[in-house]
XYZ file of C-alpha atoms in Angstrom:
701
model
C -4.644 25.860 16.259
C -4.973 23.887 13.004
C -8.031 24.209 10.777
C -10.431 21.235 10.840
C -9.718 18.514 8.288
C -13.379 17.898 7.488
C -16.773 19.519 7.909
C -20.296 18.089 7.982
C -22.528 18.427 4.977
C -25.079 20.447 6.937
C -27.960 20.106 4.466
C -27.636 16.292 4.274
C -30.724 14.511 5.619
C -30.708 12.928 9.057
C -30.764 9.117 8.628
C -31.171 6.806 11.569
C -28.113 4.628 12.154
C -25.841 6.933 10.184
C -23.728 9.981 10.776
C -23.885 12.945 8.412
C -21.366 12.867 5.515
C -18.190 14.886 5.929
C -16.122 16.582 3.199
C -12.769 18.273 2.891
C -12.960 21.548 4.838
C -11.120 23.454 2.102
C -13.267 21.954 -0.713
C -16.836 21.593 0.608
C -17.987 21.357 -3.025
C -16.463 18.174 -4.400
C -13.601 18.764 -6.888
C -12.432 16.034 -9.283
C -9.911 17.706 -11.632
C -6.510 19.185 -10.712
C -6.498 22.541 -12.500
C -9.270 24.951 -11.621
C -9.008 27.014 -14.808
C -8.727 24.003 -17.128
C -11.637 21.626 -16.471
C -11.103 20.010 -19.880
C -8.080 18.184 -18.439
C -10.313 15.529 -16.941
C -8.546 12.236 -17.762
C -5.065 10.849 -17.027
C -4.224 10.915 -20.738
C -5.280 14.536 -21.049
C -3.080 15.642 -18.135
C -0.173 13.529 -19.397
C -0.386 15.121 -22.852
C -0.517 18.552 -21.235
C 2.380 17.630 -18.945
C 4.429 16.404 -21.916
C 3.765 19.683 -23.735
C 4.857 21.701 -20.687
C 7.777 19.498 -19.654
C 8.914 18.087 -23.002
C 12.663 18.088 -22.303
C 12.381 17.122 -18.624
C 13.182 13.614 -17.373
C 10.119 11.390 -17.263
C 11.009 7.668 -16.885
C 14.396 6.346 -15.775
C 16.000 2.913 -15.303
C 19.387 1.556 -14.269
C 21.702 0.812 -17.202
C 23.020 -2.734 -17.803
C 26.792 -3.062 -17.551
C 28.884 -5.662 -19.392
C 29.658 -7.511 -16.164
C 25.964 -7.954 -15.412
C 25.761 -5.220 -12.783
C 23.569 -2.151 -13.039
C 24.942 1.306 -13.725
C 23.655 4.892 -13.619
C 20.096 5.945 -14.341
C 19.224 6.463 -18.027
C 16.331 8.817 -18.680
C 13.706 9.361 -21.357
C 12.096 12.778 -21.571
C 8.400 13.572 -21.344
C 8.339 14.275 -25.106
C 10.011 10.926 -25.860
C 7.645 8.956 -23.609
C 4.613 10.731 -25.099
C 5.719 9.990 -28.667
C 6.527 6.356 -27.860
C 3.201 5.793 -26.094
C 1.268 7.228 -29.056
C 3.219 5.012 -31.461
C 2.753 1.879 -29.344
C -0.924 2.654 -28.880
C -1.369 2.961 -32.635
C 0.178 -0.491 -33.201
C -1.845 -2.079 -30.425
C -4.930 -0.764 -32.190
C -4.064 -1.224 -35.895
C -1.468 -4.015 -35.970
C -2.773 -6.158 -33.088
C -6.436 -5.194 -33.648
C -7.206 -4.204 -30.063
C -10.306 -1.999 -30.376
C -11.525 0.862 -28.205
C -12.581 -0.814 -24.946
C -10.365 -3.839 -25.746
C -8.063 -5.079 -23.003
C -4.291 -4.926 -22.738
C -2.589 -7.005 -20.020
C 0.710 -6.019 -18.409
C 2.728 -8.705 -16.596
C 6.148 -7.482 -15.489
C 8.029 -5.844 -12.649
C 8.065 -2.054 -12.289
C 9.994 -0.569 -15.253
C 9.580 2.250 -17.765
C 7.982 -0.141 -20.244
C 5.189 -0.814 -17.716
C 4.165 2.823 -17.561
C 4.681 3.242 -21.271
C 2.317 0.325 -21.951
C -0.313 1.760 -19.613
C -0.148 5.138 -21.349
C -0.241 3.500 -24.778
C -3.446 1.641 -23.958
C -5.016 4.860 -22.676
C -3.990 6.715 -25.859
C -6.365 4.463 -27.814
C -9.198 4.168 -25.263
C -8.195 0.599 -24.405
C -8.487 -0.960 -20.964
C -5.277 -1.587 -19.009
C -5.335 -4.863 -17.027
C -2.238 -5.230 -14.789
C -1.126 -8.599 -13.335
C 1.114 -8.744 -10.275
C 4.595 -9.803 -11.367
C 4.657 -12.216 -8.405
C 1.612 -14.292 -9.350
C 1.875 -17.820 -10.733
C 0.196 -19.900 -13.398
C -3.206 -20.323 -11.677
C -3.708 -16.576 -11.074
C -2.521 -15.706 -14.590
C -4.880 -18.262 -16.086
C -7.813 -16.969 -14.047
C -7.281 -13.282 -14.919
C -6.598 -13.896 -18.646
C -9.779 -15.973 -18.933
C -11.919 -13.761 -16.746
C -10.931 -10.581 -18.571
C -10.704 -12.411 -21.936
C -7.349 -10.766 -22.563
C -6.264 -10.847 -26.236
C -2.778 -9.384 -25.596
C -0.277 -9.347 -22.763
C 2.921 -7.274 -22.481
C 5.447 -9.163 -20.337
C 9.086 -9.709 -19.390
C 11.028 -12.629 -20.753
C 11.323 -14.154 -17.261
C 7.492 -14.353 -17.117
C 7.158 -16.004 -20.529
C 7.154 -19.633 -19.331
C 4.541 -18.933 -16.694
C 2.381 -17.101 -19.238
C 2.734 -19.865 -21.831
C 1.781 -22.528 -19.288
C -1.364 -20.552 -18.445
C -2.022 -19.809 -22.130
C -2.610 -23.479 -22.885
C -6.081 -22.959 -21.315
C -6.596 -19.340 -22.430
C -8.048 -19.272 -25.932
C -8.687 -15.504 -25.895
C -4.942 -14.779 -25.823
C -3.609 -14.010 -29.324
C -0.579 -11.753 -28.822
C 2.402 -11.747 -26.484
C 4.614 -8.642 -26.448
C 8.055 -8.963 -24.824
C 9.494 -5.785 -23.349
C 12.973 -7.066 -24.315
C 14.178 -7.671 -27.891
C 13.220 -11.017 -29.485
C 15.591 -13.970 -29.827
C 15.260 -17.133 -31.894
C 14.835 -19.041 -28.635
C 11.835 -16.830 -27.700
C 10.183 -17.566 -31.034
C 10.764 -21.324 -30.861
C 9.559 -21.439 -27.231
C 6.289 -19.740 -28.118
C 5.797 -21.764 -31.314
C 6.320 -25.048 -29.475
C 3.689 -24.042 -26.900
C 0.978 -22.582 -29.132
C 1.500 -22.043 -32.860
C -1.411 -19.549 -33.082
C 0.184 -17.051 -30.700
C 1.867 -13.994 -32.283
C 5.057 -12.880 -30.567
C 6.254 -9.290 -30.788
C 8.809 -7.095 -29.083
C 7.701 -3.777 -27.662
C 10.153 -1.886 -29.822
C 8.966 -3.760 -32.903
C 5.402 -2.480 -32.350
C 6.647 1.044 -31.718
C 8.638 0.929 -34.991
C 5.586 -0.296 -36.938
C 3.771 2.959 -36.269
C 3.824 5.334 -39.291
C 4.969 8.223 -37.117
C 2.681 11.212 -36.980
C -0.520 9.576 -35.701
C -3.245 11.058 -33.545
C -4.281 9.411 -30.288
C -7.897 8.510 -29.609
C -8.109 8.682 -25.815
C -10.863 7.977 -23.290
C -13.551 10.325 -22.190
C -13.916 10.975 -18.454
C -16.510 8.204 -18.031
C -14.889 5.509 -20.189
C -13.539 2.358 -18.538
C -9.725 2.758 -18.396
C -8.409 0.101 -15.997
C -9.410 -3.195 -14.389
C -7.372 -3.858 -11.242
C -7.661 -7.345 -9.875
C -7.717 -7.287 -6.077
C -5.398 -9.689 -4.306
C -8.223 -11.181 -2.277
C -7.425 -13.031 0.952
C -10.223 -15.496 0.192
C -11.690 -16.707 -3.099
C -10.822 -15.588 -6.597
C -9.595 -12.032 -7.207
C -12.248 -9.481 -8.208
C -11.809 -7.174 -11.176
C -12.308 -3.581 -10.008
C -13.500 -1.417 -12.906
C -12.121 2.132 -12.852
C -12.948 4.893 -15.302
C -10.477 7.506 -16.532
C -12.265 10.050 -14.339
C -12.038 7.775 -11.296
C -8.263 7.570 -11.558
C -7.700 11.259 -12.159
C -9.915 12.281 -9.239
C -7.749 10.577 -6.606
C -4.542 11.908 -8.194
C -5.987 15.435 -8.284
C -6.978 15.127 -4.642
C -3.402 14.274 -3.637
C -2.111 17.386 -5.438
C -4.768 19.696 -4.075
C -3.860 18.899 -0.449
C -0.581 20.815 -0.920
C -1.387 24.198 0.703
C 1.103 25.967 -1.579
C -0.540 24.741 -4.803
C -2.578 27.548 -6.356
C -4.885 25.269 -8.376
C -3.311 26.137 -11.723
C 0.498 25.807 -11.802
C 2.457 22.849 -10.467
C 5.375 25.262 -10.118
C 3.629 26.663 -7.047
C 3.779 23.292 -5.291
C 6.416 23.126 -2.592
C 6.738 19.367 -2.736
C 5.885 18.292 -6.303
C 7.795 20.865 -8.381
C 10.841 19.183 -10.010
C 10.172 16.089 -7.916
C 11.967 12.745 -8.337
C 9.992 9.659 -7.349
C 11.248 6.117 -6.674
C 8.917 3.418 -8.066
C 9.235 0.006 -6.440
C 5.841 -0.954 -4.994
C 3.937 -3.296 -7.321
C 2.354 -1.295 -10.141
C -0.570 -3.725 -10.231
C -1.549 -2.331 -6.810
C -3.836 0.685 -6.727
C -1.510 2.613 -4.395
C 1.373 2.566 -6.865
C -0.909 3.097 -9.852
C -2.120 6.249 -8.095
C 1.471 7.457 -7.637
C 2.188 6.928 -11.327
C -0.846 8.998 -12.378
C 0.028 11.637 -9.792
C 3.653 11.721 -10.971
C 2.841 12.318 -14.639
C 0.259 14.881 -13.590
C 2.880 17.050 -11.927
C 5.747 16.421 -14.356
C 7.698 14.312 -11.905
C 10.763 12.232 -12.883
C 9.998 8.582 -12.060
C 13.032 6.366 -11.425
C 12.464 2.612 -11.252
C 14.290 0.232 -8.956
C 16.226 -2.595 -10.601
C 13.647 -5.236 -9.645
C 15.358 -6.621 -6.559
C 13.893 -5.206 -3.353
C 16.971 -6.339 -1.410
C 19.052 -3.736 -3.300
C 16.503 -0.947 -2.996
C 17.831 0.786 0.141
C 21.511 -0.069 -0.326
C 21.855 0.543 -4.078
C 18.930 2.168 -5.944
C 17.865 4.850 -3.475
C 21.372 6.266 -2.843
C 21.907 6.531 -6.596
C 18.530 8.103 -7.500
C 18.296 10.252 -4.382
C 14.518 10.697 -4.649
C 12.655 13.707 -3.281
C 9.352 11.791 -2.934
C 8.893 8.235 -1.737
C 5.895 6.055 -1.020
C 6.017 2.954 1.115
C 4.076 0.560 3.245
C 4.514 0.380 7.036
C 6.732 -2.706 6.868
C 9.211 -0.857 4.597
C 9.369 2.061 7.036
C 9.688 -0.354 9.957
C 12.772 -1.816 8.243
C 14.261 1.679 7.965
C 13.462 2.236 11.665
C 15.180 -1.047 12.533
C 18.304 -0.186 10.544
C 18.615 3.253 12.125
C 18.038 2.116 15.703
C 20.198 -0.993 15.363
C 23.029 1.082 13.880
C 22.858 3.499 16.821
C 22.676 0.643 19.345
C 25.703 -1.023 17.756
C 27.769 2.133 18.220
C 26.686 2.385 21.857
C 28.203 4.786 24.355
C 28.341 8.453 23.345
C 26.661 7.897 20.002
C 23.664 6.223 21.597
C 23.350 8.929 24.248
C 23.672 11.694 21.629
C 20.956 10.150 19.434
C 18.575 9.796 22.387
C 19.192 13.374 23.441
C 18.838 14.735 19.910
C 15.733 12.680 19.207
C 13.954 13.891 22.345
C 14.928 17.512 21.705
C 13.793 17.393 18.050
C 10.559 15.632 19.057
C 9.727 18.620 21.243
C 9.978 20.973 18.253
C 8.299 18.640 15.743
C 5.262 18.350 18.032
C 4.957 22.129 17.678
C 5.330 22.178 13.907
C 8.954 23.366 14.033
C 12.494 21.955 13.834
C 15.834 22.730 15.492
C 18.356 23.173 12.645
C 21.290 22.475 14.961
C 20.146 18.899 15.590
C 19.470 18.459 11.884
C 23.077 19.496 11.107
C 24.639 17.416 13.908
C 22.541 14.263 13.831
C 19.639 13.889 11.413
C 21.521 14.852 8.255
C 23.262 11.498 8.549
C 19.951 9.681 9.058
C 18.437 11.410 5.967
C 21.343 10.033 3.928
C 19.740 6.565 4.238
C 17.120 7.771 1.727
C 19.524 9.729 -0.422
C 19.619 12.922 1.591
C 17.052 15.070 -0.220
C 13.669 13.437 0.417
C 11.062 16.137 1.051
C 7.883 14.057 1.224
C 7.119 10.511 2.456
C 3.821 8.766 1.932
C 2.511 5.604 3.591
C -0.388 3.466 2.504
C -1.876 -0.051 2.243
C -1.965 -0.541 6.035
C -2.026 1.656 9.176
C 1.203 3.351 10.205
C 1.634 3.314 13.964
C 1.754 6.727 15.701
C 5.240 6.002 17.111
C 6.698 5.025 13.730
C 4.970 7.985 12.064
C 6.558 10.355 14.580
C 9.970 8.693 14.222
C 9.954 9.294 10.457
C 8.976 12.949 10.872
C 11.709 13.539 13.462
C 14.491 11.754 11.608
C 13.803 12.698 7.987
C 12.657 16.261 8.528
C 9.795 16.174 6.066
C 6.011 15.650 6.061
C 4.957 12.014 6.338
C 1.548 11.562 4.747
C -0.668 8.713 5.774
C -3.810 7.977 3.836
C -6.664 5.563 3.655
C -8.250 4.012 0.624
C -8.763 0.812 -1.287
C -8.671 -0.441 -4.834
C -12.349 0.351 -5.206
C -11.722 4.075 -4.777
C -8.359 4.326 -6.578
C -6.338 3.985 -3.356
C -7.139 7.402 -1.835
C -10.212 8.660 -0.030
C -8.760 10.163 3.150
C -5.274 11.688 3.300
C -3.349 13.836 5.771
C -2.802 17.427 4.551
C 0.896 18.107 3.937
C 1.171 20.725 6.680
C -0.715 18.595 9.258
C 1.165 17.819 12.482
C -1.084 15.082 13.910
C -0.417 11.332 14.121
C -2.512 8.303 14.920
C -5.103 8.959 12.217
C -5.371 8.906 8.419
C -6.325 12.542 7.856
C -9.414 14.054 6.247
C -11.370 13.455 3.017
C -9.622 14.397 -0.210
C -11.454 17.014 -2.331
C -13.372 14.511 -4.507
C -14.683 12.315 -1.649
C -17.307 12.471 1.080
C -17.232 10.077 4.013
C -19.890 8.894 6.450
C -20.094 6.329 9.232
C -22.839 3.739 9.463
C -23.882 1.688 12.473
C -22.795 -1.947 12.800
C -23.686 -4.511 15.456
C -20.688 -3.479 17.606
C -20.120 0.182 16.709
C -22.668 3.019 16.688
C -22.630 6.608 15.518
C -24.114 7.495 18.920
C -21.450 5.682 21.043
C -20.615 7.535 24.277
C -17.062 7.558 25.616
C -16.635 6.341 29.245
C -17.090 9.155 31.729
C -14.272 8.150 34.103
C -10.978 6.282 34.070
C -12.420 3.481 36.179
C -15.378 3.122 33.808
C -12.894 3.003 30.924
C -10.947 0.178 32.597
C -14.133 -1.890 33.040
C -15.150 -1.824 29.354
C -13.636 -3.354 26.197
C -15.156 -1.374 23.396
C -12.817 1.632 23.417
C -9.103 0.787 23.076
C -5.864 2.453 24.107
C -5.482 4.885 26.968
C -8.245 6.851 28.690
C -8.687 10.298 27.113
C -10.135 12.746 29.645
C -11.038 15.262 26.911
C -13.554 12.754 25.512
C -15.071 11.738 28.867
C -18.838 11.370 28.586
C -18.968 12.702 25.022
C -20.444 11.104 21.905
C -17.681 9.528 19.827
C -19.213 8.497 16.474
C -18.021 5.085 15.284
C -19.176 2.828 12.495
C -18.455 1.332 9.107
C -16.642 3.777 6.836
C -18.655 4.531 3.663
C -17.261 6.553 0.753
C -18.819 8.409 -2.170
C -17.303 10.515 -4.928
C -15.917 10.564 -8.446
C -13.046 8.243 -7.492
C -15.376 5.392 -6.491
C -15.366 2.470 -8.914
C -18.270 1.571 -11.149
C -18.435 -2.092 -10.136
C -16.776 -5.481 -10.240
C -16.193 -6.926 -13.682
C -18.708 -9.711 -14.412
C -19.792 -9.775 -10.772
C -23.101 -8.020 -10.149
C -23.654 -9.834 -6.851
C -20.492 -8.512 -5.199
C -21.079 -5.104 -6.739
C -24.499 -4.805 -5.148
C -23.123 -5.927 -1.788
C -20.382 -3.253 -1.890
C -22.080 -0.315 -3.666
C -25.529 0.662 -2.421
C -28.249 2.353 -4.464
C -26.976 5.799 -3.535
C -23.470 4.876 -4.761
C -21.950 4.678 -1.268
C -19.003 2.303 -1.159
C -19.155 0.128 1.985
C -15.558 -0.511 2.962
C -15.921 -3.059 5.801
C -13.542 -0.944 7.891
C -14.553 0.629 11.193
C -13.719 4.286 11.689
C -14.205 7.067 14.199
C -14.144 10.851 13.798
C -11.669 12.815 15.915
C -12.275 16.314 17.276
C -10.143 17.932 14.534
C -12.236 16.339 11.762
C -9.663 13.604 11.053
C -10.619 9.954 10.651
C -9.063 7.043 12.500
C -9.463 3.438 11.387
C -9.983 1.381 14.524
C -11.113 -2.069 13.374
C -12.083 -4.344 10.544
C -15.713 -5.423 10.351
C -15.106 -8.832 8.779
C -11.959 -10.050 10.523
C -13.211 -9.916 14.095
C -13.541 -13.228 15.969
C -15.185 -13.951 19.312
C -13.447 -15.879 22.074
C -15.287 -18.443 24.164
C -15.897 -15.975 27.005
C -17.607 -13.553 24.577
C -14.784 -11.049 24.073
C -14.254 -9.812 20.525
C -10.727 -9.630 19.063
C -9.468 -7.974 15.863
C -6.461 -10.052 14.766
C -5.196 -7.272 12.501
C -5.184 -4.832 15.428
C -3.215 -7.276 17.559
C -0.771 -8.013 14.714
C -0.230 -4.290 14.133
C 0.365 -3.754 17.854
C 3.010 -6.451 18.250
C 4.727 -6.069 14.862
C 6.989 -3.207 16.104
C 9.015 -5.851 17.957
C 12.344 -5.787 16.147
C 12.611 -9.573 16.406
C 9.421 -10.211 14.429
C 9.462 -10.442 10.644
C 5.890 -11.706 10.297
C 3.166 -12.677 12.757
C -0.270 -14.269 12.389
C -2.755 -14.113 15.260
C -5.514 -16.686 15.658
C -8.463 -17.384 17.946
C -11.968 -18.856 17.795
C -15.212 -19.055 19.739
C -14.292 -22.407 21.329
C -11.132 -21.155 23.035
C -10.525 -18.533 25.760
C -7.177 -17.297 24.437
C -5.403 -15.903 21.405
C -2.356 -17.701 19.988
C 0.059 -16.794 17.212
C 2.670 -17.992 14.764
C 5.868 -15.913 14.581
C 8.396 -15.716 11.765
C 11.498 -14.092 13.348
C 13.446 -11.453 11.454
C 16.572 -13.275 10.329
C 18.720 -10.160 9.867
C 17.892 -8.932 13.332
C 18.296 -12.342 14.909
C 21.731 -12.955 13.449
C 22.922 -9.466 14.502
C 21.531 -10.087 18.002
C 23.273 -13.461 18.200
C 26.586 -11.870 17.222
C 26.219 -9.100 19.805
C 25.291 -11.520 22.606
C 27.733 -14.260 21.739
C 25.028 -16.735 20.873
C 26.183 -19.276 18.283
C 24.201 -21.274 15.765
C 22.331 -20.980 12.488
C 19.087 -19.065 12.145
C 17.131 -22.327 12.403
C 19.037 -23.309 15.538
C 18.398 -19.940 17.135
C 14.682 -20.120 16.415
C 14.543 -23.606 17.924
C 16.265 -22.479 21.124
C 13.719 -22.278 23.963
C 15.487 -19.352 25.668
C 15.496 -17.410 22.398
C 11.825 -18.211 21.846
C 10.993 -16.876 25.320
C 12.963 -13.716 24.620
C 11.086 -13.078 21.361
C 7.704 -13.882 22.956
C 8.412 -11.636 25.914
C 9.287 -8.759 23.565
C 6.060 -9.380 21.631
C 4.032 -9.186 24.862
C 5.867 -6.013 25.887
C 4.958 -4.385 22.529
C 1.360 -5.482 22.972
C 1.179 -4.039 26.486
C 2.843 -0.849 25.263
C 0.070 -0.564 22.681
C -2.513 -0.979 25.509
C -3.852 -4.310 24.342
C -6.262 -5.919 26.809
C -5.259 -9.104 28.566
C -7.501 -11.286 26.430
C -5.992 -9.732 23.248
C -2.428 -10.742 24.180
C -1.337 -14.116 22.765
C -1.171 -16.842 25.369
C 1.178 -19.083 23.351
C 3.232 -18.805 20.203
C 4.816 -21.189 17.717
C 7.715 -20.371 15.399
C 8.412 -20.726 11.683
C 12.092 -20.855 10.753
C 11.757 -21.959 7.120
C 12.067 -18.675 5.185
C 12.693 -17.581 1.608
C 15.399 -15.211 0.356
C 13.246 -12.232 1.364
C 13.083 -13.483 4.942
C 9.408 -14.532 4.633
C 8.003 -17.623 6.268
C 4.516 -16.782 4.997
C 4.984 -16.555 1.256
C 3.050 -15.719 -1.910
C 4.243 -18.976 -3.464
C 2.589 -21.048 -0.755
C -0.543 -18.855 -1.101
C -0.193 -17.685 2.483
C 0.158 -14.034 1.352
C -1.574 -12.019 -1.303
C 0.645 -10.183 -3.829
C 0.224 -7.098 -1.616
C 1.510 -9.083 1.388
C -1.793 -9.379 3.220
C -2.247 -12.534 5.270
C -4.514 -15.197 3.798
C -5.981 -16.446 7.057
C -7.840 -19.572 5.945
C -4.696 -20.855 4.195
C -2.540 -20.054 7.226
C -4.926 -22.013 9.446
C -4.775 -24.970 7.098
C -0.970 -24.995 7.169
C -0.524 -24.431 10.893
C -3.550 -26.350 12.234
C -1.305 -28.877 14.044
C 0.658 -26.144 15.779
C -2.569 -24.340 16.718
C -4.038 -27.524 18.173
C -0.800 -28.226 20.096
C -0.739 -24.748 21.621
C -4.349 -24.987 22.798
C -3.655 -28.485 24.164
C -0.716 -27.078 26.155
C -2.896 -24.267 27.560
C -5.622 -26.698 28.604
C -3.084 -29.023 30.198
C -1.570 -26.107 32.089
C -4.998 -25.010 33.362
C -5.884 -28.559 34.438
C -2.555 -28.858 36.305
C -3.277 -25.558 38.055
C -6.722 -26.768 39.108
C -5.293 -29.995 40.499
C -2.689 -28.076 42.419
C -5.414 -25.973 44.043
């Protein structure tokens, strides 16, 4: 029997409409630093300096070399000592040459690369504020962030220079542009022709201008260290202000959940000692920022992908062979698709063997064990898809389905951590312990965080689970299958509220939003609906703000429906819609081109992707599979889409809903108002078809 993941704070006062706060069962007194015997290491810069001293010769940051033919070669590494010295030198020049003072802001606008992390560390070495911009954003977003943050300096790639210069025409605060590549005459003339008052530097030029032996002047624990701009689905992005202590607290929490870690030496960690991490998720996102801080904390080697996500699985991962990887559910779903499609393509004995081995290994995994024979025969080959030596997978940014979670554990033979957090609490508040065997939840509070639930209109901390299966079938509040163990018991549900040293200090220049999100007792109101499970784990079951009501009064969470039907292998993207004037849910589907073309080849179906998507029989097949996935996830009848329309115009990443059209945020969340605006005609047509069908049925009667 596993130990509980959280315990109540017993001396907390009873407050009507709220549950008592819960904390990590192993750390009932909140802990915000990683090393118990060294409390002075209380900022990311402090732990990085200590890590560089301990791991000076070890690999720190690595990138793919550039070959003469334009391809990318082996990984080239810089050591911890080299990165530390470079970051101190760059920080000195940012301060003394570019006149960025303590508390001054440094923007970073490039894809994941060693220079990104180096720039972040450099800004922290001089108590400056790091302000990342997503590499995918365009002129309008760049202009907004530069003006809102009053950025005086931005470090960027050459391929972002034109976008930045276009925005800079209306950004008078911007005085310096630093290219991560070496300067060319063309770069200088391009900048001069745009704005003569802009100073252009190369990153190496600023490093070389440092006199050498200079002392850093880093943040204190409470100093503002980073402003992360959220990729909001509506309105302008908000600047989330995070202190140095905020960012370290979440990273420390992720280390302390390793049961082997003794609280003092990273060498005691089973999973983080001598780790190699693959960095490819956007570094402007809080999840990847957390992994960077966590990596330098433990002395991990961080290898960066080459900037093209299409080559990540086929090229970068096999070469780096990481031991630790983080991903979002869609990335893991792609891996699932590739594995299952590969097995299906082989058919016959191979398919039967995989099914047999998977079921056998599932039996042992459910009991916290593994059968080494099946690993040797079958799953060793599956593990090779991620380089063959991965020992820890982490998932964040969206819920990971229980089935996909279990699949990853069975096939890759390592813990698969799922967590819950948001930008406003440095990406981590609740995380599964490494040795935890459960699925279908996000774990327990990390050591620096306490969590409580608060009543909403639809969810109460005093909710009682249906007493019988028939009672369960006649209600709509509790989802999924009937659970006899909960029959008639109180199942606390409500808005998830978080408090701890990782919670942000407010939104930059936005007191109104700050007061709406942080209450007077410093509880962060997330807008997510959670429920406590019997083992002290938390499950996220809904989203407070994204619920809509159908005409008959039933409430639907579009995100829950989308998550339930997304496992269909034919679906690349899906958007679910409904409103209070209609009785049914409808959706727009972007089919997965790779899957569709493979399916067409296997079934002898001819035609281009666009022709396949336009084929009525193919549309019915995709829609039927979507409905089957929804029913398999126990969606209610009114939650299942009644009609669907298809989008066949996709970009090179296979996306029909794109960032460029402002249908997705940089973190790939759906922007629902913009989607409605684009697909209003299709929505209207689907509802017209439904009404016509109902009228015809009435006339027939």
